[in-house]
Amino acid sequence: MSGRSDRGGFVFIMIPDVVQSLNATLHREFAFQMVQWPSEMMPTNEEQLTASELSQRTHFWVSAVCFTYLLTVFLGTSIMWIGRPPYELLKSPQKVLYRRALTSASFCAHYLLCVWAAVWSSSTGRLSKEHGLDWELYYLLFAGSCVWMLCQAVSARALNPEIYYSASAFFKATLSTVVPFLADPVDTPKDAMFGGLCVCSSHTFLKVLGVISWVWLAVVHVGLFAFDEVLLELSVGYAGVFYSTETQGYPSDTSHNWCNSNRSSCLSRAREWLANVANHPATWCSQKAMPLMVVLYKQTTTAKKRTIVWEDTPQTLMAVAYFFCEGGLSQLVFLCNIMLPVGKLLFAYLMGGCLAKLVVPWLAEEFVCARKHAHFDKAEMIKNTLANSLETQELALRQLDDDSNVRLTVAWILTEQQFYLNKYGQFQFWNRKSSDDVEAAACLAVILTDPDVDVRRAAVQ
């Protein structure tokens, strides 16, 4: 019995149908079905396929993407969740140069692969105005990103065997690499496809516009790499595993020890501060909602806004020109090159300030992790964000009224400003930095960012 169907499909390759299972779940039904490898691979014209064949292709490849993602997360987490503290810190300038080179190389490889897929599809009649690339090419690009992430995980383990990563480190890195709408690398295929659609047009102007679109996509990223804050943002997307700060354990280098002298006094003062600020009603989001708020906040950072303005705005204008020249706008171009960039830009500018204030606790913890890992450039960027979120440029902050104010104390400390609580419950600027206060503040940061320490209990002990 042949394992291959008459039209080229492999009958023995079947996977659970995620799309059908999800539809059944939404209708409160239980249905477990399998979907077979599509009978037609890389069709030159999807319109020639029947509705049933088109549906099968969608179900199979969506399911394949989901299971590939789950397998990647499982393998990556297994690779990274091995290690032992402590580890040796690298110098910040060395990290910046390494990050710039690695991010640039990763982007170039991803960019060339996306443009190749668009050029090949447009030249062979496989590029659709409604669906873009074939599912096989979408899967190839996705699988390539997954393989790159696994290579990063293996390299991170081999180059830094002493680092002890947390179980969530790899998963959180994938959110900025392969998840649509959240990852910059996922934007590159849509821009490459738009250039391909322009090149396929019968209008000479659009053909030139398509080439300009491809060139601009490369040039704007190279230009954005010159901005340190944007470089940090793009590094998370193109080499996120290497720069994960989701680790457990503390560096052993005493020069970076957070509290290396007079520890009893530091603990005493830290607990005193905790007791002073731990009894206020909440204004920040709950810990359960914090992960979602963090994901949303990352879409509103200054670097993200700059990337959207410089990368997506020209693409949107080109899409409008495509509309006028073609006499109509494809669903793909309208959604991906006009609606999506406009929505992202409005969200970033309208919600950025609000979300920055909601995620102050996370920013404070990220600052601690960045300092522990000697990512001093990242720490400086987070410090500036904290300063803006907490309005630390003012001599007196507004009255604090949240039950997580212990976290706010961390943010206050880590901005490398010195404040004290006055009788009105306000933080006021203290020009003179006492070494004892700095030690106590550092010790407090350890207490509040240690996942095994109950903050409330620490406040009363």
PDB file of N, CA and C in Angstrom, residues 281-332:
ATOM      1  N   PRO A 281      -4.157  51.028  49.768  1.00  0.00           N
ATOM      2  CA  PRO A 281      -5.012  50.351  48.786  1.00  0.00           C
ATOM      3  C   PRO A 281      -4.366  50.312  47.406  1.00  0.00           C
ATOM      4  N   ALA A 282      -4.775  49.374  46.566  1.00  0.00           N
ATOM      5  CA  ALA A 282      -4.091  49.112  45.289  1.00  0.00           C
ATOM      6  C   ALA A 282      -4.530  50.058  44.180  1.00  0.00           C
ATOM      7  N   THR A 283      -3.571  50.468  43.370  1.00  0.00           N
ATOM      8  CA  THR A 283      -3.869  51.208  42.143  1.00  0.00           C
ATOM      9  C   THR A 283      -3.266  50.519  40.929  1.00  0.00           C
ATOM     10  N   TRP A 284      -2.255  49.680  41.139  1.00  0.00           N
ATOM     11  CA  TRP A 284      -1.693  48.938  40.024  1.00  0.00           C
ATOM     12  C   TRP A 284      -2.559  47.729  39.720  1.00  0.00           C
ATOM     13  N   CYS A 285      -2.320  47.117  38.569  1.00  0.00           N
ATOM     14  CA  CYS A 285      -3.084  45.935  38.225  1.00  0.00           C
ATOM     15  C   CYS A 285      -2.653  44.771  39.106  1.00  0.00           C
ATOM     16  N   SER A 286      -3.513  43.765  39.213  1.00  0.00           N
ATOM     17  CA  SER A 286      -3.224  42.615  40.051  1.00  0.00           C
ATOM     18  C   SER A 286      -2.099  41.790  39.443  1.00  0.00           C
ATOM     19  N   GLN A 287      -1.535  40.911  40.259  1.00  0.00           N
ATOM     20  CA  GLN A 287      -0.460  40.057  39.775  1.00  0.00           C
ATOM     21  C   GLN A 287      -0.946  39.127  38.665  1.00  0.00           C
ATOM     22  N   LYS A 288      -2.216  38.718  38.705  1.00  0.00           N
ATOM     23  CA  LYS A 288      -2.740  37.847  37.658  1.00  0.00           C
ATOM     24  C   LYS A 288      -2.828  38.578  36.321  1.00  0.00           C
ATOM     25  N   ALA A 289      -3.145  39.860  36.381  1.00  0.00           N
ATOM     26  CA  ALA A 289      -3.279  40.637  35.143  1.00  0.00           C
ATOM     27  C   ALA A 289      -1.950  41.192  34.662  1.00  0.00           C
ATOM     28  N   MET A 290      -0.916  41.145  35.501  1.00  0.00           N
ATOM     29  CA  MET A 290       0.359  41.757  35.152  1.00  0.00           C
ATOM     30  C   MET A 290       0.972  41.198  33.867  1.00  0.00           C
ATOM     31  N   PRO A 291       1.007  39.865  33.642  1.00  0.00           N
ATOM     32  CA  PRO A 291       1.607  39.371  32.392  1.00  0.00           C
ATOM     33  C   PRO A 291       0.951  39.951  31.146  1.00  0.00           C
ATOM     34  N   LEU A 292      -0.382  40.060  31.160  1.00  0.00           N
ATOM     35  CA  LEU A 292      -1.074  40.637  30.010  1.00  0.00           C
ATOM     36  C   LEU A 292      -0.726  42.108  29.852  1.00  0.00           C
ATOM     37  N   MET A 293      -0.673  42.833  30.966  1.00  0.00           N
ATOM     38  CA  MET A 293      -0.341  44.256  30.901  1.00  0.00           C
ATOM     39  C   MET A 293       1.077  44.462  30.363  1.00  0.00           C
ATOM     40  N   VAL A 294       1.983  43.563  30.730  1.00  0.00           N
ATOM     41  CA  VAL A 294       3.364  43.663  30.257  1.00  0.00           C
ATOM     42  C   VAL A 294       3.424  43.459  28.747  1.00  0.00           C
ATOM     43  N   VAL A 295       2.693  42.452  28.254  1.00  0.00           N
ATOM     44  CA  VAL A 295       2.661  42.196  26.811  1.00  0.00           C
ATOM     45  C   VAL A 295       2.129  43.410  26.061  1.00  0.00           C
ATOM     46  N   LEU A 296       1.078  44.023  26.594  1.00  0.00           N
ATOM     47  CA  LEU A 296       0.512  45.212  25.952  1.00  0.00           C
ATOM     48  C   LEU A 296       1.465  46.397  26.050  1.00  0.00           C
ATOM     49  N   TYR A 297       2.112  46.523  27.212  1.00  0.00           N
ATOM     50  CA  TYR A 297       3.030  47.653  27.393  1.00  0.00           C
ATOM     51  C   TYR A 297       4.187  47.597  26.402  1.00  0.00           C
ATOM     52  N   LYS A 298       4.672  46.407  26.098  1.00  0.00           N
ATOM     53  CA  LYS A 298       5.797  46.279  25.177  1.00  0.00           C
ATOM     54  C   LYS A 298       5.459  46.775  23.772  1.00  0.00           C
ATOM     55  N   GLN A 299       4.167  46.891  23.476  1.00  0.00           N
ATOM     56  CA  GLN A 299       3.758  47.428  22.176  1.00  0.00           C
ATOM     57  C   GLN A 299       3.678  48.947  22.180  1.00  0.00           C
ATOM     58  N   THR A 300       3.995  49.584  23.321  1.00  0.00           N
ATOM     59  CA  THR A 300       3.859  51.040  23.436  1.00  0.00           C
ATOM     60  C   THR A 300       5.154  51.733  23.830  1.00  0.00           C
ATOM     61  N   THR A 301       6.254  51.011  23.875  1.00  0.00           N
ATOM     62  CA  THR A 301       7.509  51.618  24.296  1.00  0.00           C
ATOM     63  C   THR A 301       7.978  52.650  23.270  1.00  0.00           C
ATOM     64  N   THR A 302       8.900  53.489  23.697  1.00  0.00           N
ATOM     65  CA  THR A 302       9.440  54.508  22.793  1.00  0.00           C
ATOM     66  C   THR A 302      10.084  53.875  21.566  1.00  0.00           C
ATOM     67  N   ALA A 303      10.809  52.786  21.780  1.00  0.00           N
ATOM     68  CA  ALA A 303      11.448  52.099  20.657  1.00  0.00           C
ATOM     69  C   ALA A 303      10.406  51.522  19.701  1.00  0.00           C
ATOM     70  N   LYS A 304       9.327  50.989  20.256  1.00  0.00           N
ATOM     71  CA  LYS A 304       8.271  50.427  19.412  1.00  0.00           C
ATOM     72  C   LYS A 304       7.604  51.515  18.585  1.00  0.00           C
ATOM     73  N   LYS A 305       7.358  52.671  19.197  1.00  0.00           N
ATOM     74  CA  LYS A 305       6.756  53.782  18.455  1.00  0.00           C
ATOM     75  C   LYS A 305       7.654  54.217  17.305  1.00  0.00           C
ATOM     76  N   ARG A 306       8.948  54.311  17.591  1.00  0.00           N
ATOM     77  CA  ARG A 306       9.882  54.738  16.545  1.00  0.00           C
ATOM     78  C   ARG A 306       9.918  53.722  15.409  1.00  0.00           C
ATOM     79  N   THR A 307       9.876  52.453  15.757  1.00  0.00           N
ATOM     80  CA  THR A 307       9.886  51.416  14.729  1.00  0.00           C
ATOM     81  C   THR A 307       8.637  51.482  13.865  1.00  0.00           C
ATOM     82  N   ILE A 308       7.481  51.671  14.499  1.00  0.00           N
ATOM     83  CA  ILE A 308       6.227  51.749  13.748  1.00  0.00           C
ATOM     84  C   ILE A 308       6.237  52.945  12.804  1.00  0.00           C
ATOM     85  N   VAL A 309       6.677  54.095  13.308  1.00  0.00           N
ATOM     86  CA  VAL A 309       6.660  55.316  12.500  1.00  0.00           C
ATOM     87  C   VAL A 309       7.561  55.175  11.281  1.00  0.00           C
ATOM     88  N   TRP A 310       8.778  54.691  11.492  1.00  0.00           N
ATOM     89  CA  TRP A 310       9.743  54.650  10.395  1.00  0.00           C
ATOM     90  C   TRP A 310       9.555  53.447   9.474  1.00  0.00           C
ATOM     91  N   GLU A 311       9.082  52.342   9.991  1.00  0.00           N
ATOM     92  CA  GLU A 311       8.933  51.151   9.155  1.00  0.00           C
ATOM     93  C   GLU A 311       7.551  51.070   8.517  1.00  0.00           C
ATOM     94  N   ASP A 312       6.506  51.278   9.301  1.00  0.00           N
ATOM     95  CA  ASP A 312       5.150  51.027   8.817  1.00  0.00           C
ATOM     96  C   ASP A 312       4.503  52.213   8.111  1.00  0.00           C
ATOM     97  N   THR A 313       4.848  53.433   8.512  1.00  0.00           N
ATOM     98  CA  THR A 313       4.209  54.591   7.877  1.00  0.00           C
ATOM     99  C   THR A 313       4.478  54.648   6.372  1.00  0.00           C
ATOM    100  N   PRO A 314       5.731  54.508   5.909  1.00  0.00           N
ATOM    101  CA  PRO A 314       5.955  54.488   4.451  1.00  0.00           C
ATOM    102  C   PRO A 314       5.242  53.328   3.766  1.00  0.00           C
ATOM    103  N   GLN A 315       5.197  52.157   4.440  1.00  0.00           N
ATOM    104  CA  GLN A 315       4.502  51.015   3.847  1.00  0.00           C
ATOM    105  C   GLN A 315       3.012  51.305   3.695  1.00  0.00           C
ATOM    106  N   THR A 316       2.439  52.006   4.662  1.00  0.00           N
ATOM    107  CA  THR A 316       1.022  52.364   4.578  1.00  0.00           C
ATOM    108  C   THR A 316       0.759  53.315   3.419  1.00  0.00           C
ATOM    109  N   LEU A 317       1.630  54.300   3.243  1.00  0.00           N
ATOM    110  CA  LEU A 317       1.482  55.237   2.125  1.00  0.00           C
ATOM    111  C   LEU A 317       1.620  54.516   0.784  1.00  0.00           C
ATOM    112  N   MET A 318       2.543  53.563   0.724  1.00  0.00           N
ATOM    113  CA  MET A 318       2.694  52.779  -0.505  1.00  0.00           C
ATOM    114  C   MET A 318       1.451  51.935  -0.766  1.00  0.00           C
ATOM    115  N   ALA A 319       0.841  51.416   0.307  1.00  0.00           N
ATOM    116  CA  ALA A 319      -0.377  50.619   0.144  1.00  0.00           C
ATOM    117  C   ALA A 319      -1.520  51.469  -0.405  1.00  0.00           C
ATOM    118  N   VAL A 320      -1.605  52.715   0.033  1.00  0.00           N
ATOM    119  CA  VAL A 320      -2.621  53.628  -0.503  1.00  0.00           C
ATOM    120  C   VAL A 320      -2.375  53.877  -1.994  1.00  0.00           C
ATOM    121  N   ALA A 321      -1.105  54.052  -2.375  1.00  0.00           N
ATOM    122  CA  ALA A 321      -0.770  54.229  -3.793  1.00  0.00           C
ATOM    123  C   ALA A 321      -1.140  52.980  -4.590  1.00  0.00           C
ATOM    124  N   TYR A 322      -0.932  51.805  -3.997  1.00  0.00           N
ATOM    125  CA  TYR A 322      -1.310  50.544  -4.638  1.00  0.00           C
ATOM    126  C   TYR A 322      -2.813  50.512  -4.895  1.00  0.00           C
ATOM    127  N   PHE A 323      -3.576  51.012  -3.943  1.00  0.00           N
ATOM    128  CA  PHE A 323      -5.034  51.040  -4.073  1.00  0.00           C
ATOM    129  C   PHE A 323      -5.466  51.888  -5.273  1.00  0.00           C
ATOM    130  N   PHE A 324      -4.880  53.070  -5.407  1.00  0.00           N
ATOM    131  CA  PHE A 324      -5.280  53.965  -6.492  1.00  0.00           C
ATOM    132  C   PHE A 324      -4.839  53.435  -7.854  1.00  0.00           C
ATOM    133  N   CYS A 325      -3.682  52.807  -7.914  1.00  0.00           N
ATOM    134  CA  CYS A 325      -3.186  52.307  -9.202  1.00  0.00           C
ATOM    135  C   CYS A 325      -3.930  51.053  -9.656  1.00  0.00           C
ATOM    136  N   GLU A 326      -4.235  50.162  -8.714  1.00  0.00           N
ATOM    137  CA  GLU A 326      -4.897  48.913  -9.062  1.00  0.00           C
ATOM    138  C   GLU A 326      -6.408  49.074  -9.187  1.00  0.00           C
ATOM    139  N   GLY A 327      -6.942  50.191  -8.683  1.00  0.00           N
ATOM    140  CA  GLY A 327      -8.385  50.387  -8.747  1.00  0.00           C
ATOM    141  C   GLY A 327      -9.144  49.580  -7.719  1.00  0.00           C
ATOM    142  N   GLY A 328      -8.450  49.036  -6.775  1.00  0.00           N
ATOM    143  CA  GLY A 328      -9.071  48.247  -5.708  1.00  0.00           C
ATOM    144  C   GLY A 328      -7.996  47.752  -4.768  1.00  0.00           C
ATOM    145  N   LEU A 329      -8.385  47.407  -3.578  1.00  0.00           N
ATOM    146  CA  LEU A 329      -7.411  47.013  -2.558  1.00  0.00           C
ATOM    147  C   LEU A 329      -7.678  45.585  -2.131  1.00  0.00           C
ATOM    148  N   SER A 330      -6.652  44.767  -2.131  1.00  0.00           N
ATOM    149  CA  SER A 330      -6.822  43.390  -1.702  1.00  0.00           C
ATOM    150  C   SER A 330      -7.034  43.332  -0.196  1.00  0.00           C
ATOM    151  N   GLN A 331      -7.680  42.271   0.234  1.00  0.00           N
ATOM    152  CA  GLN A 331      -7.942  42.074   1.659  1.00  0.00           C
ATOM    153  C   GLN A 331      -6.640  42.007   2.441  1.00  0.00           C
ATOM    154  N   LEU A 332      -5.642  41.344   1.874  1.00  0.00           N
ATOM    155  CA  LEU A 332      -4.359  41.196   2.555  1.00  0.00           C
ATOM    156  C   LEU A 332      -3.686  42.544   2.764  1.00  0.00           C
TER     157      LEU A 332
END
